mmCIF file of C-alpha atoms in Angstrom:
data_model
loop_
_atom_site.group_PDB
_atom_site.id
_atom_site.type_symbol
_atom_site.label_atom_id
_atom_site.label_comp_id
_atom_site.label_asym_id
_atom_site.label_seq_id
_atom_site.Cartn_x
_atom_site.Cartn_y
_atom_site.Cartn_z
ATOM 1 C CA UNK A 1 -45.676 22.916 4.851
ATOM 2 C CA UNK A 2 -49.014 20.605 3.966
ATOM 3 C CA UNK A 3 -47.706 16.591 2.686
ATOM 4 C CA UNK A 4 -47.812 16.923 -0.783
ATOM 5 C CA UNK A 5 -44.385 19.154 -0.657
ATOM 6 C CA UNK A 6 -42.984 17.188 2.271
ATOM 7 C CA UNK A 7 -43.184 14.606 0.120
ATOM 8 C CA UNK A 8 -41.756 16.805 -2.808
ATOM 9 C CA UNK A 9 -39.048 17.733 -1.031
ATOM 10 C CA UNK A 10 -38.323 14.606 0.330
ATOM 11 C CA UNK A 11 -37.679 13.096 -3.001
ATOM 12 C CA UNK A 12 -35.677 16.033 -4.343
ATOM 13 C CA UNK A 13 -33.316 16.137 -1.388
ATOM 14 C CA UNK A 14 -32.906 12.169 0.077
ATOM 15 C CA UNK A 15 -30.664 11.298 -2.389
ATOM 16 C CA UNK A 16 -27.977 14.185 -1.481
ATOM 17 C CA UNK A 17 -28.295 13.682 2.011
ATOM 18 C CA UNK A 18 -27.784 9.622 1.873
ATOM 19 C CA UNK A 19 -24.809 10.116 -0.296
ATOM 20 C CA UNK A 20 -23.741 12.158 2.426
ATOM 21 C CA UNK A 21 -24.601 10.548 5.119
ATOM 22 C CA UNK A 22 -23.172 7.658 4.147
ATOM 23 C CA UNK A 23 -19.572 9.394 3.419
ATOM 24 C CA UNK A 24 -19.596 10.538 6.768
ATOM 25 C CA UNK A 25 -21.095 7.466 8.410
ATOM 26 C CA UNK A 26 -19.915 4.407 6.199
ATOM 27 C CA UNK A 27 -22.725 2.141 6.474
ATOM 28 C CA UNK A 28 -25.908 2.339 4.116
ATOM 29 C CA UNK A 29 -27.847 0.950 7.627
ATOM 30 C CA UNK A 30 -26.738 4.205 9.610
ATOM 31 C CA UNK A 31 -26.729 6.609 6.854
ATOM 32 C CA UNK A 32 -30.560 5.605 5.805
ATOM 33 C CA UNK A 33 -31.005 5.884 9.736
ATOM 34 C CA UNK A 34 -29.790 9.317 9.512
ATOM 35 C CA UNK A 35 -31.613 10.536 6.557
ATOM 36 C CA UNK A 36 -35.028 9.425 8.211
ATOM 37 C CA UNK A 37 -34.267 11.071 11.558
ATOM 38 C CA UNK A 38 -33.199 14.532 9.610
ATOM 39 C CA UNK A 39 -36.674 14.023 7.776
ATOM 40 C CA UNK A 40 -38.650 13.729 11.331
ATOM 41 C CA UNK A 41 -37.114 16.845 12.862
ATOM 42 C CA UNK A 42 -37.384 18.510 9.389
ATOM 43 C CA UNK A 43 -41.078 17.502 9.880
ATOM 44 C CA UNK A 44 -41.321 18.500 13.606
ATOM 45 C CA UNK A 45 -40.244 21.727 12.200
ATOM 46 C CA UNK A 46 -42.139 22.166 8.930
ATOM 47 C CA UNK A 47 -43.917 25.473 10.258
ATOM 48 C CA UNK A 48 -40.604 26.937 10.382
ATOM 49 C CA UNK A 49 -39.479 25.547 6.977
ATOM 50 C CA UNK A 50 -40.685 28.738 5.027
ATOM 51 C CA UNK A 51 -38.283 31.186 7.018
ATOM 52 C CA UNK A 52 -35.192 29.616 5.821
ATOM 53 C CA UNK A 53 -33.513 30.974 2.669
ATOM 54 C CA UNK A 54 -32.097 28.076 0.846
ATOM 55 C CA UNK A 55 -34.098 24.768 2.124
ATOM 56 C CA UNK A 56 -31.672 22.329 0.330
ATOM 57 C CA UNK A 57 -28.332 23.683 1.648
ATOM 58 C CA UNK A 58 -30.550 23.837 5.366
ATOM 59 C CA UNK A 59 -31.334 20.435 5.363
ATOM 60 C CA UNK A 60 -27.763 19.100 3.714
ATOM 61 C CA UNK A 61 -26.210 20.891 7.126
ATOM 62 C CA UNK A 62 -28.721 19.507 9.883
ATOM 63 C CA UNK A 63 -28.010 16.213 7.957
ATOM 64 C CA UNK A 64 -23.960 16.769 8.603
ATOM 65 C CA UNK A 65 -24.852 17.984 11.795
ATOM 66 C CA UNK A 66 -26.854 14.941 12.700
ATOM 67 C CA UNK A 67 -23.882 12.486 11.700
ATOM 68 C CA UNK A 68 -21.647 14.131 13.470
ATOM 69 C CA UNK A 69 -23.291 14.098 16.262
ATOM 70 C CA UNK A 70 -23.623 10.386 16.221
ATOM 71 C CA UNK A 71 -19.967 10.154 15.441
ATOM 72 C CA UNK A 72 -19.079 11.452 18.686
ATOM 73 C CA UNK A 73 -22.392 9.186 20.766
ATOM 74 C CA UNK A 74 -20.605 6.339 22.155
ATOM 75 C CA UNK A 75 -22.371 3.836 19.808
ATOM 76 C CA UNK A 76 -20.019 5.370 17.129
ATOM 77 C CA UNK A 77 -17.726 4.060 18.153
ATOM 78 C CA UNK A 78 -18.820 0.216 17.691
ATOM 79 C CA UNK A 79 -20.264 1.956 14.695
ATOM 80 C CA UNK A 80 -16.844 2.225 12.931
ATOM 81 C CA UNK A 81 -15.537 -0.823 14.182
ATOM 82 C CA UNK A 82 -18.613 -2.707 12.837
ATOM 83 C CA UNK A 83 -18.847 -0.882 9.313
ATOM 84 C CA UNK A 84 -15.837 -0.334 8.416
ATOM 85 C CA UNK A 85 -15.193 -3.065 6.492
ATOM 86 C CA UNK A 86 -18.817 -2.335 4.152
ATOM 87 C CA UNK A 87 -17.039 -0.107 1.836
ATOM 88 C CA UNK A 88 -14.359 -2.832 0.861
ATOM 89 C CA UNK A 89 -16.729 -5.415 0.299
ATOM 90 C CA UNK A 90 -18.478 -3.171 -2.383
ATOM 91 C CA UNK A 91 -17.937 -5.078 -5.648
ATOM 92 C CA UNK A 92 -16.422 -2.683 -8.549
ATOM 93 C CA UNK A 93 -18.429 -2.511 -12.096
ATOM 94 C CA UNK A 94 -14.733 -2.620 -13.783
ATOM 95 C CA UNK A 95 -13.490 -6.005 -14.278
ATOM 96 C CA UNK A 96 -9.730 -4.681 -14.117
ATOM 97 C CA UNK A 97 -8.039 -5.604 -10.726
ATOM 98 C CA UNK A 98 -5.792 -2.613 -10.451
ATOM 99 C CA UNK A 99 -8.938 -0.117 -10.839
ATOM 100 C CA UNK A 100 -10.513 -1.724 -8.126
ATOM 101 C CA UNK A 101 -7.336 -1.397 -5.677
ATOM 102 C CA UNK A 102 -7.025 2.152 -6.432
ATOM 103 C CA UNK A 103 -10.977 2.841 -5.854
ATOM 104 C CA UNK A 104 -10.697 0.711 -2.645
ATOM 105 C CA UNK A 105 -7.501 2.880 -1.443
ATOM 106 C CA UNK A 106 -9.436 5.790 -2.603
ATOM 107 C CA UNK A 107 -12.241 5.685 -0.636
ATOM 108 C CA UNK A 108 -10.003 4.529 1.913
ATOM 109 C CA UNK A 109 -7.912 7.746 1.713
ATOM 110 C CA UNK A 110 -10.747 10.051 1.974
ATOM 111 C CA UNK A 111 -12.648 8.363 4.783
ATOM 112 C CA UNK A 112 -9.446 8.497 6.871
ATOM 113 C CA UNK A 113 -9.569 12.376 6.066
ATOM 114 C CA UNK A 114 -10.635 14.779 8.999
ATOM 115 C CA UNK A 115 -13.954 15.146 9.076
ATOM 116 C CA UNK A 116 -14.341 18.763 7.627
ATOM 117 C CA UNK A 117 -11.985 17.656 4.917
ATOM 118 C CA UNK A 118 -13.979 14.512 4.295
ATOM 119 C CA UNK A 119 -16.862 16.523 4.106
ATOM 120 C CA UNK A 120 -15.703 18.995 1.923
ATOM 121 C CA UNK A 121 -14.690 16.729 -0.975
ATOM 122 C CA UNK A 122 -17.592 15.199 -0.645
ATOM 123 C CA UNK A 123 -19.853 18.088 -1.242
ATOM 124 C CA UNK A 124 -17.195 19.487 -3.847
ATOM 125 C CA UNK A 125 -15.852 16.831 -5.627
ATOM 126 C CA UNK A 126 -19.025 13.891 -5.797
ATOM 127 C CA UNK A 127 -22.372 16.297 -5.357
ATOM 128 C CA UNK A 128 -20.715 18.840 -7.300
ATOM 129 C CA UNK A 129 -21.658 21.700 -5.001
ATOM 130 C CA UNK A 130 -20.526 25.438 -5.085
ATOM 131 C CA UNK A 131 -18.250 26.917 -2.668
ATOM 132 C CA UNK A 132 -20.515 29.669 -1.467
ATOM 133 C CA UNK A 133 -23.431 26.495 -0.688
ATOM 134 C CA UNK A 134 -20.581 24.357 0.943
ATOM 135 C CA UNK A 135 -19.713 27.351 2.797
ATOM 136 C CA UNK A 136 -23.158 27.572 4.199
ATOM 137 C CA UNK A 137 -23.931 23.905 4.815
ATOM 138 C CA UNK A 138 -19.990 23.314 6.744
ATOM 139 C CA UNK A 139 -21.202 26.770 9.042
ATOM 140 C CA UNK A 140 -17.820 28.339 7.508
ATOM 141 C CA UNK A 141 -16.353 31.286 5.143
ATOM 142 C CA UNK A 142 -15.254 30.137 1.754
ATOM 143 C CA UNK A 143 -12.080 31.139 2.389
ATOM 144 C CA UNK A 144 -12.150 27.916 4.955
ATOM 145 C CA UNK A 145 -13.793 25.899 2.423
ATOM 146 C CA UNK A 146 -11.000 26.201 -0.170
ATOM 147 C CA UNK A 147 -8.162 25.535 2.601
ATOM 148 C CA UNK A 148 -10.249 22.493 3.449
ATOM 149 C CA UNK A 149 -10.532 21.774 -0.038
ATOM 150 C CA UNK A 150 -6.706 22.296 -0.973
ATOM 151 C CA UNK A 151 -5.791 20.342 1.605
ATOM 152 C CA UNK A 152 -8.127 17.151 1.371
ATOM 153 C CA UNK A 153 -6.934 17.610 -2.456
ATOM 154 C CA UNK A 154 -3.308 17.591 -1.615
ATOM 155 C CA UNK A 155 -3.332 14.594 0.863
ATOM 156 C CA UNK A 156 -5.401 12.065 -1.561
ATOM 157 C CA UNK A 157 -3.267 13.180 -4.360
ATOM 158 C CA UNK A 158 0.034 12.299 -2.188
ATOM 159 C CA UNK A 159 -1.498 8.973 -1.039
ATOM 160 C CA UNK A 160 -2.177 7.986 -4.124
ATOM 161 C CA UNK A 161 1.003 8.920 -5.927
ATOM 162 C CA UNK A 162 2.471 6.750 -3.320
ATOM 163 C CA UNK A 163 0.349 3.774 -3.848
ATOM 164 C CA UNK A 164 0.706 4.141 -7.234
ATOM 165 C CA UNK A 165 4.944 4.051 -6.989
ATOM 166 C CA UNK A 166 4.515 1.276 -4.413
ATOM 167 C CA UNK A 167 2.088 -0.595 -6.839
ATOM 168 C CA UNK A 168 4.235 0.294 -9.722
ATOM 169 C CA UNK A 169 7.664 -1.296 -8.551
ATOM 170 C CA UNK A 170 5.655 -4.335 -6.195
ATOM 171 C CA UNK A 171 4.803 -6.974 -9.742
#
């Protein structure tokens, strides 16, 4: 692989793998930490690069891989303590107080999921990935995917129907 489509590839593929990255991770800090270190050993690597079948779905895994991986280091765990509060502190675009509530216990909700659950939705639901490709990045059979699917599903749409009757009754 010569610069020019390192570069190429790069730009097609960072923004997938920050989004998630930072799903997994919280913080932008970590998750642009992540990206770049996925990049070097992509680089380290790129005389491999032509053997694997589908590069994007490749690179979307070692990227899950790598966050996990720093999930379980022991600086994770100051990492979650540190950042968790960076998603909160994200200012809505709608001016309507209840929409920002429900976004905040959204996001919330699914970054309390499991992680294979979390992950899931977010290839699914936000990059609007195929089973079959989430199936390859996760390591797993579709059949898997979809359990992990129906169930992240089921427990954000329980949460919120329960925030939304506590909510409801609470003014």
């Amino acid at each position: 692989m010569k610069i020019k489509e390192f570069n190429e590839l790069v730009k097609n593929t960072e923004p997938k793998m920050f989004r998630l990255a930072k799903r997994l991770l919280i913080s932008d800090a970590e998750a642009k930490d992540a990206v770049q270190e996925v990049f070097l050993k992509l680089w380290n690597m790129r005389n491999r690069v032509g053997q694997v079948k589908n590069l994007s779905a490749y690179i979307l895994r070692m990227t899950k891989n790598h966050c996990f991986d720093r999930l379980r280091s022991k600086e994770s765990k100051n990492l979650r303590l540190v950042h968790s509060n960076i998603d909160r502190e994200e200012s809505s675009i709608e001016d309507d107080m209840e929409v920002q509530d429900e976004v905040g216990f959204l996001k919330r909700v699914i970054n309390e999921l499991p992680d294979r659950e979390r992950t899931v939705i977010q290839l699914r639901e936000i990059e609007e990935m195929e089973l079959a490709t989430i199936a390859e990045i996760t390591e797993t059979r579709e059949g898997s995917v979809r359990v992990a699917l129906t169930r992240a599903r089921k427990k954000i749409k329980e949460e919120m129907m329960n925030y939304r009757k506590y909510h409801r009754y609470e003014a």
